[in-house]
Amino acid sequence: RVSKRYGMRNTVSGAGCSVIALCILLSLPFAYLHVAGYICLNFLLITSFQFSHAPNQARAKILGEELTVNGTGAITGISRTLWAVGQAASPVIALSLYSEVGRAAPFASFAILKALEMVLCKCLGVDLFPASEHVPQESDEEEGDSLQSPSGCGALELARARVPSTEV
């Protein structure tokens, strides 16, 4: 619902900024003073990261539907494979950074990588916070399961437009 309300790119970019800020906070020494504060900051980091991951999975499906012929499975498969590789490699990398460099290193490196991703998007001409992507609030019965695509059409509407009508 967040990506539907604010738009997919705005949700991903906002979550990215939140991830960077939380990683910077977690790399500072005061974050480790109280266990409860450390746990809360980590919970917020995980939540923010999921807000950037979920719309990206939906965007892979939308791009597959809009830009390829029967390529949705391939794009989604590649995306999920890369996600799984990251899940397998990141604990080893994070533990190595934590033990060899210091406890702030995994968070600092994640903040740097996320910032580099956002800079690369900007260099490639991607508008990180497009104003045109904002969607007005709809009633609950009209919501359906459509997600905002870059063109402003929902995935459900795109699918309905491609299926020929069988009404008589």
Coordinates of C-alpha atoms in Angstrom, one line a residue:
R1 CA 0.0 0.0 0.0
V2 CA 2.9 2.4 0.6
S3 CA 4.2 2.0 -2.9
K4 CA 0.7 2.4 -4.2
R5 CA 0.2 5.6 -2.3
Y6 CA 3.5 7.3 -2.9
G7 CA 4.7 5.5 -6.1
M8 CA 7.2 2.8 -6.6
R9 CA 10.3 4.9 -7.2
N10 CA 9.5 7.3 -4.3
T11 CA 9.1 4.3 -1.9
V12 CA 12.4 2.7 -3.1
S13 CA 14.3 6.0 -2.8
G14 CA 12.8 6.9 0.5
A15 CA 13.6 3.5 2.0
G16 CA 17.1 3.8 0.5
C17 CA 17.7 7.2 2.3
S18 CA 16.3 5.6 5.5
V19 CA 18.7 2.6 5.2
I20 CA 21.7 4.9 4.7
A21 CA 20.7 7.1 7.8
L22 CA 20.1 4.0 10.0
C23 CA 23.4 2.4 8.9
I24 CA 25.2 5.6 9.7
L25 CA 23.6 5.6 13.2
L26 CA 24.4 1.9 13.7
S27 CA 28.0 2.6 12.8
L28 CA 28.4 5.2 15.6
P29 CA 29.6 4.1 19.0
F30 CA 26.5 5.3 20.9
A31 CA 24.3 2.8 19.1
Y32 CA 25.9 0.0 21.2
L33 CA 25.3 1.7 24.6
H34 CA 21.9 0.1 25.3
V35 CA 20.8 -3.3 23.9
A36 CA 17.2 -2.1 23.5
G37 CA 18.3 0.9 21.4
Y38 CA 20.5 -1.3 19.2
I39 CA 17.7 -3.8 18.7
C40 CA 15.2 -1.0 17.8
L41 CA 17.7 0.5 15.3
N42 CA 18.3 -2.9 13.7
F43 CA 14.5 -3.5 13.5
L44 CA 14.1 -0.2 11.7
L45 CA 16.9 -1.0 9.4
I46 CA 15.4 -4.3 8.4
T47 CA 12.0 -2.7 7.9
S48 CA 13.4 0.1 5.8
F49 CA 15.3 -2.4 3.7
Q50 CA 12.1 -4.5 3.1
F51 CA 10.4 -1.3 1.9
S52 CA 13.0 -1.1 -0.8
H53 CA 13.0 -4.8 -1.7
A54 CA 9.3 -5.5 -2.1
P55 CA 8.6 -2.8 -4.7
N56 CA 11.7 -3.9 -6.6
Q57 CA 10.3 -7.4 -6.9
A58 CA 7.0 -6.0 -8.2
R59 CA 8.9 -3.7 -10.6
A60 CA 10.7 -6.8 -12.1
K61 CA 7.3 -8.3 -12.9
I62 CA 6.0 -5.0 -14.4
L63 CA 9.1 -4.6 -16.5
G64 CA 8.8 -8.1 -17.8
E65 CA 5.2 -7.5 -18.8
E66 CA 5.8 -4.2 -20.4
L67 CA 9.2 -4.6 -22.1
T68 CA 9.4 -8.3 -23.1
V69 CA 7.5 -11.1 -24.7
N70 CA 7.1 -13.8 -22.1
G71 CA 10.1 -12.5 -20.2
T72 CA 8.5 -11.9 -16.8
G73 CA 9.8 -15.3 -15.5
A74 CA 13.3 -14.7 -16.7
I75 CA 13.5 -11.2 -15.2
T76 CA 12.0 -12.3 -11.9
G77 CA 14.2 -15.4 -11.8
I78 CA 17.4 -13.4 -12.3
S79 CA 16.3 -10.9 -9.7
R80 CA 15.5 -13.6 -7.1
T81 CA 18.7 -15.4 -7.9
L82 CA 20.8 -12.3 -7.3
W83 CA 18.9 -11.8 -4.1
A84 CA 19.6 -15.3 -2.9
V85 CA 23.3 -14.9 -3.8
G86 CA 23.4 -11.8 -1.6
Q87 CA 21.7 -13.6 1.2
A88 CA 24.3 -16.4 1.0
A89 CA 27.3 -14.1 0.7
S90 CA 26.3 -11.3 3.1
P91 CA 26.7 -13.1 6.4
V92 CA 30.2 -14.2 5.5
I93 CA 31.2 -10.7 4.3
A94 CA 29.5 -9.0 7.3
L95 CA 31.2 -11.4 9.8
S96 CA 34.5 -10.8 8.2
L97 CA 34.1 -7.1 8.3
Y98 CA 32.9 -7.2 11.9
S99 CA 35.8 -9.4 13.1
E100 CA 38.6 -8.0 11.0
V101 CA 37.8 -4.2 10.9
G102 CA 35.3 -3.5 13.7
R103 CA 31.7 -3.7 14.6
A104 CA 30.8 -0.5 12.7
A105 CA 32.3 -1.8 9.4
P106 CA 29.3 -3.9 8.1
F107 CA 26.9 -1.0 8.6
A108 CA 29.3 1.6 7.2
S109 CA 30.0 -0.6 4.1
F110 CA 26.2 -1.2 3.6
A111 CA 25.6 2.6 3.8
I112 CA 28.3 3.2 1.2
L113 CA 27.0 0.6 -1.2
K114 CA 23.4 1.9 -0.9
A115 CA 24.6 5.5 -1.5
L116 CA 26.6 4.3 -4.5
E117 CA 23.5 2.6 -5.9
M118 CA 21.5 5.8 -5.5
V119 CA 24.3 7.9 -7.1
L120 CA 24.5 5.4 -10.0
C121 CA 20.7 5.7 -10.5
K122 CA 21.0 9.5 -10.6
C123 CA 24.0 9.2 -13.1
L124 CA 21.8 7.0 -15.3
G125 CA 19.1 9.7 -15.3
V126 CA 16.7 8.0 -12.9
D127 CA 14.6 10.5 -11.0
L128 CA 14.9 9.3 -7.4
F129 CA 11.8 11.2 -6.2
P130 CA 9.5 11.9 -9.2
A131 CA 6.6 14.1 -8.5
S132 CA 4.5 12.6 -11.3
E133 CA 4.5 9.2 -9.5
H134 CA 2.3 10.3 -6.6
V135 CA -1.0 8.6 -6.8
P136 CA -4.1 10.2 -5.2
Q137 CA -5.8 8.2 -2.4
E138 CA -8.4 5.8 -3.6
S139 CA -11.2 4.1 -1.7
D140 CA -10.7 0.5 -0.4
E141 CA -13.0 -1.1 -2.9
E142 CA -11.2 0.4 -5.9
E143 CA -7.7 -0.6 -4.7
G144 CA -7.5 -4.1 -6.1
D145 CA -3.9 -5.4 -6.3
S146 CA -2.5 -2.9 -8.8
L147 CA 0.9 -1.5 -8.1
Q148 CA 2.2 1.7 -9.6
S149 CA 4.3 1.2 -12.7
P150 CA 6.7 3.8 -14.1
S151 CA 4.0 4.8 -16.7
G152 CA 1.4 5.4 -14.0
C153 CA -0.8 2.4 -14.9
G154 CA -1.3 -0.3 -12.5
A155 CA -0.3 -3.9 -13.2
L156 CA -3.9 -5.1 -13.1
E157 CA -5.0 -2.4 -15.6
L158 CA -2.1 -3.4 -17.9
A159 CA -3.2 -7.0 -17.8
R160 CA -6.8 -6.1 -18.4
A161 CA -5.8 -4.0 -21.4
R162 CA -3.9 -6.9 -23.0
V163 CA -6.6 -9.5 -22.6
P164 CA -9.3 -9.3 -25.3
S165 CA -12.8 -8.8 -23.9
T166 CA -15.0 -11.9 -24.1
E167 CA -18.2 -10.0 -23.2
V168 CA -21.0 -10.2 -25.8

